[in-house]
Short mmCIF file of C-alpha atoms in Angstrom, two decimals:
data_model
loop_
_atom_site.label_atom_id
_atom_site.label_comp_id
_atom_site.label_asym_id
_atom_site.label_seq_id
_atom_site.Cartn_x
_atom_site.Cartn_y
_atom_site.Cartn_z
CA MET A 112 79.07 95.05 10.78
CA THR A 113 78.95 98.10 8.51
CA SER A 114 78.59 98.01 4.77
CA ASP A 115 82.00 99.73 4.43
CA ARG A 116 83.57 96.89 6.42
CA SER A 117 81.76 94.35 4.26
CA GLN A 118 82.87 95.97 1.01
CA GLU A 119 86.46 96.09 2.23
CA ALA A 120 86.25 92.42 3.20
CA GLY A 121 84.88 91.51 -0.21
CA ALA A 122 87.82 93.19 -1.90
CA ALA A 123 90.45 91.87 0.48
CA TYR A 124 89.37 88.23 0.53
CA ALA A 125 88.78 87.02 -3.02
CA HIS A 126 86.69 83.92 -3.49
CA ARG A 127 87.18 81.43 -6.30
CA SER A 128 84.07 79.36 -6.92
CA VAL A 129 84.86 75.65 -7.22
CA LEU A 130 83.59 73.69 -10.25
CA LEU A 131 82.26 76.97 -11.57
CA ASP A 132 81.63 76.24 -15.24
CA SER A 133 80.53 72.63 -14.88
CA ALA A 134 78.06 73.45 -12.10
CA VAL A 135 76.41 76.18 -14.19
CA ASP A 136 76.46 73.95 -17.29
CA TYR A 137 74.41 71.36 -15.41
CA LEU A 138 72.14 73.91 -13.77
CA VAL A 139 70.98 76.19 -16.58
CA ASN A 140 68.89 74.39 -19.21
CA ASP A 141 66.41 77.19 -19.95
CA PRO A 142 67.75 80.75 -20.41
CA ASP A 143 64.31 82.16 -19.60
CA GLY A 144 63.88 80.11 -16.42
CA HIS A 145 64.06 80.98 -12.73
CA TYR A 146 67.04 79.76 -10.69
CA VAL A 147 68.31 79.81 -7.11
CA ASP A 148 71.91 80.19 -5.95
CA GLY A 149 71.38 78.97 -2.40
CA THR A 150 74.90 79.88 -1.27
CA PHE A 151 75.69 83.22 -2.91
CA GLY A 152 79.08 83.75 -1.25
CA ARG A 153 80.73 86.46 -3.30
CA GLY A 154 78.64 85.79 -6.40
CA GLY A 155 80.96 83.70 -8.57
CA HIS A 156 78.32 81.21 -9.57
CA SER A 157 75.56 83.85 -9.67
CA ARG A 158 77.39 86.05 -12.15
CA LEU A 159 78.03 83.14 -14.48
CA ILE A 160 74.38 82.02 -14.21
CA LEU A 161 73.24 85.53 -15.10
CA GLY A 162 75.54 85.41 -18.11
CA ARG A 163 73.63 82.35 -19.34
CA LEU A 164 70.14 83.82 -18.80
CA GLY A 165 68.00 85.78 -21.22
CA GLN A 166 66.12 88.95 -20.31
CA ALA A 167 63.11 86.93 -19.14
CA GLY A 168 65.24 84.80 -16.81
CA GLY A 169 65.60 85.36 -13.08
CA LEU A 170 68.01 84.42 -10.30
CA LEU A 171 67.53 84.46 -6.53
CA GLY A 172 70.69 84.54 -4.40
CA ILE A 173 70.50 83.35 -0.78
CA ASP A 174 73.15 83.63 1.94
CA LYS A 175 73.38 83.63 5.74
CA ASP A 176 76.38 85.94 5.81
CA PRO A 177 75.65 89.70 6.09
CA GLU A 178 78.89 90.45 4.23
CA ALA A 179 77.79 88.23 1.34
CA ILE A 180 74.41 89.96 1.27
CA THR A 181 76.13 93.33 0.95
CA VAL A 182 77.81 92.06 -2.22
CA ALA A 183 74.51 90.55 -3.38
CA LYS A 184 72.66 93.84 -2.93
CA ASN A 185 75.23 95.56 -5.13
CA LEU A 186 74.59 92.96 -7.82
CA GLU A 187 70.85 93.46 -7.35
CA THR A 188 71.23 97.14 -8.26
CA GLU A 189 73.33 96.24 -11.31
CA ASP A 190 71.06 93.55 -12.76
CA ALA A 191 67.25 93.64 -12.55
CA ARG A 192 67.10 89.87 -13.11
CA PHE A 193 68.85 89.24 -9.79
CA HIS A 194 67.27 89.30 -6.32
CA CYS A 195 68.79 88.48 -2.94
CA PHE A 196 67.47 86.99 0.30
CA HIS A 197 69.28 87.10 3.65
CA GLY A 198 68.89 83.75 5.33
CA SER A 199 69.63 80.05 5.03
CA PHE A 200 68.75 77.95 2.00
CA ALA A 201 66.71 75.95 4.52
CA GLU A 202 64.31 78.92 4.25
CA LEU A 203 63.98 78.35 0.50
CA GLU A 204 60.20 78.21 0.56
CA ARG A 205 59.96 81.62 2.22
CA ALA A 206 62.58 83.02 -0.14
CA LEU A 207 60.62 81.83 -3.18
CA GLU A 208 57.41 83.24 -1.75
CA SER A 209 59.12 86.63 -1.60
CA ARG A 210 59.48 86.43 -5.40
CA SER A 211 56.13 84.69 -6.06
CA TRP A 212 57.99 81.82 -7.73
CA PRO A 213 56.08 78.58 -7.00
CA LEU A 214 58.57 76.53 -9.02
CA VAL A 215 62.12 77.04 -10.29
CA ASN A 216 64.23 75.51 -13.05
CA GLY A 217 67.25 74.87 -10.90
CA VAL A 218 68.81 75.16 -7.44
CA LEU A 219 72.56 75.32 -6.78
CA LEU A 220 74.07 74.66 -3.34
CA ASP A 221 77.82 75.22 -2.93
CA LEU A 222 78.29 74.00 0.64
CA GLY A 223 80.86 74.73 3.30
CA VAL A 224 82.80 77.88 4.13
CA SER A 225 83.84 80.43 1.51
CA SER A 226 87.41 81.66 1.08
CA PRO A 227 86.59 85.14 2.43
CA GLN A 228 85.19 83.58 5.60
CA LEU A 229 88.24 81.35 6.05
CA ASP A 230 90.79 84.02 5.24
CA ASP A 231 89.33 86.72 7.48
CA ALA A 232 90.80 86.12 10.96
CA SER A 233 88.01 88.15 12.58
CA ARG A 234 85.46 85.50 11.54
CA GLY A 235 87.20 82.78 13.58
CA PHE A 236 86.79 79.90 11.14
CA SER A 237 90.44 78.95 10.69
CA PHE A 238 93.09 77.77 13.15
CA MET A 239 95.69 79.09 10.70
CA ARG A 240 94.96 82.69 11.74
CA ASP A 241 94.53 83.94 15.27
CA GLY A 242 91.28 85.75 15.91
CA PRO A 243 88.11 85.68 17.99
CA LEU A 244 86.54 82.23 18.17
CA ASP A 245 83.33 83.14 16.36
CA MET A 246 82.58 80.72 13.45
CA ARG A 247 79.10 82.10 12.78
CA MET A 248 78.14 82.38 9.12
CA ASN A 249 75.36 84.74 10.18
CA THR A 250 77.03 87.11 12.64
CA GLU A 251 73.62 88.49 13.59
CA GLN A 252 72.69 85.21 15.30
CA SER A 253 73.96 83.58 18.49
CA PRO A 254 75.77 81.82 20.00
CA SER A 255 79.32 82.14 18.72
CA ALA A 256 81.66 79.17 19.11
CA ALA A 257 83.31 80.81 22.12
CA GLU A 258 79.97 81.47 23.80
CA TRP A 259 78.87 77.86 23.29
CA LEU A 260 82.15 76.39 24.56
CA ALA A 261 81.93 78.58 27.66
CA THR A 262 78.71 76.94 28.89
CA ALA A 263 78.20 73.60 27.12
CA GLU A 264 78.34 70.35 29.07
CA GLU A 265 81.46 68.23 28.59
CA ALA A 266 79.42 65.35 27.15
CA ASP A 267 77.73 67.68 24.64
CA ILE A 268 81.07 69.08 23.48
CA ALA A 269 82.45 65.56 23.07
CA ASN A 270 79.37 64.43 21.13
CA VAL A 271 79.57 67.39 18.74
CA ILE A 272 83.26 66.87 18.04
CA PHE A 273 82.76 63.14 17.48
CA ARG A 274 79.57 63.39 15.42
CA TYR A 275 80.48 66.28 13.14
CA GLY A 276 84.27 65.94 13.12
CA GLU A 277 84.59 62.15 13.37
CA GLU A 278 87.35 62.85 15.89
CA ARG A 279 88.25 59.74 17.88
CA PHE A 280 89.84 61.81 20.68
CA SER A 281 86.71 63.90 21.18
CA ARG A 282 86.38 63.03 24.88
CA ARG A 283 89.96 64.05 25.64
CA ILE A 284 89.45 67.34 23.83
CA ALA A 285 86.14 68.08 25.58
CA ARG A 286 87.60 67.26 28.99
CA LEU A 287 90.52 69.63 28.47
CA ILE A 288 88.24 72.42 27.20
CA VAL A 289 86.11 72.19 30.35
CA GLU A 290 89.18 72.06 32.60
CA ARG A 291 90.82 75.08 30.97
CA ARG A 292 87.71 77.24 30.88
CA GLN A 293 87.62 77.10 34.71
CA GLU A 294 90.86 79.08 34.63
CA ALA A 295 90.00 81.30 31.64
CA PRO A 296 87.49 81.09 28.77
CA VAL A 297 88.60 79.75 25.39
CA GLU A 298 88.06 82.87 23.28
CA THR A 299 90.47 82.75 20.33
CA THR A 300 91.21 80.36 17.48
CA ARG A 301 94.81 80.02 18.62
CA GLN A 302 93.78 79.05 22.14
CA LEU A 303 91.47 76.33 20.85
CA ALA A 304 93.98 75.04 18.30
CA GLU A 305 96.74 74.78 20.91
CA LEU A 306 94.40 73.13 23.40
CA VAL A 307 93.34 70.50 20.84
CA SER A 308 96.96 69.87 19.84
CA GLU A 309 97.74 69.22 23.49
CA ALA A 310 94.78 66.88 23.93
CA VAL A 311 95.35 64.74 20.81
CA PRO A 312 98.04 62.10 21.55
CA LYS A 313 98.50 60.90 17.97
CA LYS A 314 99.00 63.34 15.12
CA GLU A 315 97.96 62.62 11.52
CA LYS A 316 100.56 63.24 8.87
CA HIS A 317 99.92 66.41 6.82
CA LYS A 318 96.87 67.32 8.94
CA HIS A 319 96.67 69.78 11.79
CA PRO A 320 95.26 68.05 14.90
CA ALA A 321 92.62 70.78 15.27
CA THR A 322 91.16 70.26 11.78
CA ARG A 323 88.37 67.90 12.80
CA THR A 324 87.45 69.86 15.93
CA PHE A 325 87.16 73.18 14.08
CA GLN A 326 85.05 71.52 11.38
CA ALA A 327 82.77 69.94 13.97
CA ILE A 328 82.15 73.09 15.99
CA ARG A 329 81.55 75.15 12.84
CA ILE A 330 79.01 72.65 11.51
CA PHE A 331 77.22 72.57 14.86
CA ILE A 332 77.15 76.35 15.42
CA ASN A 333 75.72 76.95 11.94
CA ARG A 334 73.35 73.94 11.93
CA GLU A 335 74.86 73.01 8.57
CA LEU A 336 73.66 69.42 8.30
CA GLU A 337 70.19 70.20 9.67
CA ASP A 338 69.87 73.08 7.18
CA LEU A 339 71.13 70.82 4.40
CA GLU A 340 68.45 68.18 5.08
CA VAL A 341 65.69 70.80 5.07
CA GLY A 342 67.14 72.64 2.08
CA LEU A 343 67.43 69.53 -0.09
CA ARG A 344 63.81 68.63 0.54
CA ALA A 345 62.62 72.16 -0.16
CA ALA A 346 64.66 72.32 -3.35
CA VAL A 347 63.16 69.19 -4.91
CA ASP A 348 59.67 70.18 -3.79
CA HIS A 349 59.97 73.39 -5.81
CA LEU A 350 61.67 72.05 -8.94
CA ALA A 351 59.75 72.39 -12.21
CA PRO A 352 59.76 69.43 -14.64
CA GLY A 353 63.26 69.17 -16.07
CA GLY A 354 64.59 71.30 -13.21
CA ARG A 355 67.86 70.33 -11.58
CA LEU A 356 69.38 70.35 -8.12
CA VAL A 357 73.18 70.78 -8.23
CA VAL A 358 75.10 70.30 -4.97
CA ILE A 359 78.83 70.75 -4.34
CA SER A 360 80.04 69.21 -1.06
CA PHE A 361 83.40 69.55 0.65
CA HIS A 362 83.48 66.87 3.32
CA SER A 363 82.24 63.33 3.76
CA LEU A 364 79.33 64.10 6.09
CA GLU A 365 77.79 66.51 3.60
CA ASP A 366 78.42 64.32 0.59
CA ARG A 367 77.09 61.21 2.31
CA LEU A 368 73.85 63.01 3.11
CA VAL A 369 73.51 64.41 -0.43
CA LYS A 370 74.37 61.08 -2.06
CA ARG A 371 71.76 59.15 -0.07
CA PHE A 372 69.09 61.79 -0.57
CA MET A 373 69.54 61.86 -4.35
CA ARG A 374 69.94 58.09 -4.65
CA ASP A 375 66.75 57.40 -2.71
CA LEU A 376 64.73 59.85 -4.82
CA ALA A 377 66.11 58.43 -8.07
CA ARG A 378 65.26 54.88 -6.98
CA GLY A 379 61.67 55.77 -6.26
CA PRO A 380 59.45 54.03 -3.68
CA GLN A 381 61.05 50.85 -2.31
CA LEU A 382 58.24 48.39 -1.60
CA PRO A 383 58.69 44.99 0.10
CA LYS A 384 59.64 42.10 -2.16
CA GLY A 385 56.68 40.22 -3.55
CA VAL A 386 54.29 43.18 -3.45
CA PRO A 387 52.77 43.57 -6.94
CA VAL A 388 53.29 47.06 -8.41
CA THR A 389 52.46 48.67 -11.71
CA ALA A 390 55.11 50.35 -13.83
CA GLU A 391 53.55 53.70 -12.90
CA GLN A 392 53.80 53.01 -9.17
CA ASP A 393 57.37 51.81 -9.50
CA ALA A 394 58.59 54.82 -11.50
CA SER A 395 60.68 57.55 -9.91
CA ASP A 396 59.98 61.25 -10.30
CA PHE A 397 63.72 61.95 -10.40
CA ARG A 398 66.89 60.78 -12.10
CA LEU A 399 70.58 61.18 -11.36
CA VAL A 400 72.43 63.19 -13.99
CA GLY A 401 75.88 61.76 -14.64
CA LYS A 402 78.20 60.52 -11.93
CA ALA A 403 79.71 62.38 -9.01
CA SER A 404 82.17 64.96 -10.37
CA LYS A 405 85.41 66.24 -8.88
CA ALA A 406 87.59 69.19 -9.74
CA ALA A 407 90.18 68.62 -12.47
CA ALA A 408 93.87 68.52 -11.55
CA GLU A 409 94.38 71.95 -13.10
CA GLU A 410 91.72 73.53 -10.88
CA VAL A 411 93.09 71.81 -7.77
CA SER A 412 96.60 73.07 -8.51
CA ASP A 413 95.19 76.59 -8.84
CA ASN A 414 92.89 76.34 -5.81
CA VAL A 415 93.85 73.76 -3.20
CA ARG A 416 90.40 73.99 -1.56
CA ALA A 417 88.93 72.37 -4.67
CA ARG A 418 90.61 69.03 -3.95
CA SER A 419 87.83 67.76 -1.68
CA ALA A 420 84.89 69.07 -3.74
CA VAL A 421 82.29 66.57 -4.99
CA MET A 422 79.41 67.63 -7.24
CA ARG A 423 76.16 65.66 -7.64
CA VAL A 424 73.17 66.47 -9.86
CA LEU A 425 69.52 65.40 -9.61
CA GLU A 426 66.78 66.16 -12.15
CA ARG A 427 63.00 66.15 -11.72
CA THR A 428 61.40 64.11 -14.49
CA ASP A 429 57.77 63.80 -13.39
CA ILE A 430 55.34 66.29 -14.94
CA ARG A 431 52.11 65.23 -13.21
CA LYS A 432 53.19 66.34 -9.73
CA ASN A 433 53.99 69.84 -10.98
CA SER A 434 50.63 70.62 -12.52
CA GLN A 435 49.98 73.29 -9.88
CA GLY A 436 52.25 75.88 -11.51
CA SER A 437 55.23 76.53 -13.69
CA ALA A 438 58.49 78.37 -13.44
#
């Protein structure tokens, strides 16, 4: 994909960052610190973070999407405090090594698919627009959704749709996909959406029957939950004392994973009952900051995609384990 195409896409498909101000409020507690925007998108959060930083501050933007990186590189030329890295936030350690930042003051992860990705029919994320069944966040990697569906075993397709989409009719859908691909491959979003609609016997009110299937295949193709698990661990491992991890999730699977991860760290080591422990052994190196936050009614009315957003914040409190360096 050429840079001209990417620049046109960036202009045509505007992205409104969800929970923009509150996320940055929680994230930035030192204007001279180093921060990571692990899901750069079109730079909404990054630009606001830069607006809160002093001249000594720094921000690293990470994204899988080549089109997002084109936007990020433009910002890199505009602001010397900003640097970009093409890849997944699961590669956070390598990204930080590229900047020689052993520790950072905050990491922001705004999960899910961006508006430009959803609104561009050529990316194949949405059943609302007909286009090639791609769904890759990083278009330089394989396979696409169409390529996977063309060769995957029926049981594997059913498992993916059930596990990542929580779709109770996953077996029906998988069976029909395999039957139809013997006649012709499923290559467009419309073909898949119509096939799923045919396979699902009971329709949910106010929800397209293909919603869960599209979500499931997208999550699988992009290894979203696997990357999230690795990225969360890498983020807390590289937080400086007082540093914060801010995560915005958009569906229950993501939020459940984030909630448990943060809760378990904040609780500290859970030893069997009756085992004597000292206060030092029982203490946690992390604390939860506030409660889970959701977008206000005004933001939801302005941006319907904000209605499912949940933000959670974790802070590193332990100083001893970060004696090897500073941000």
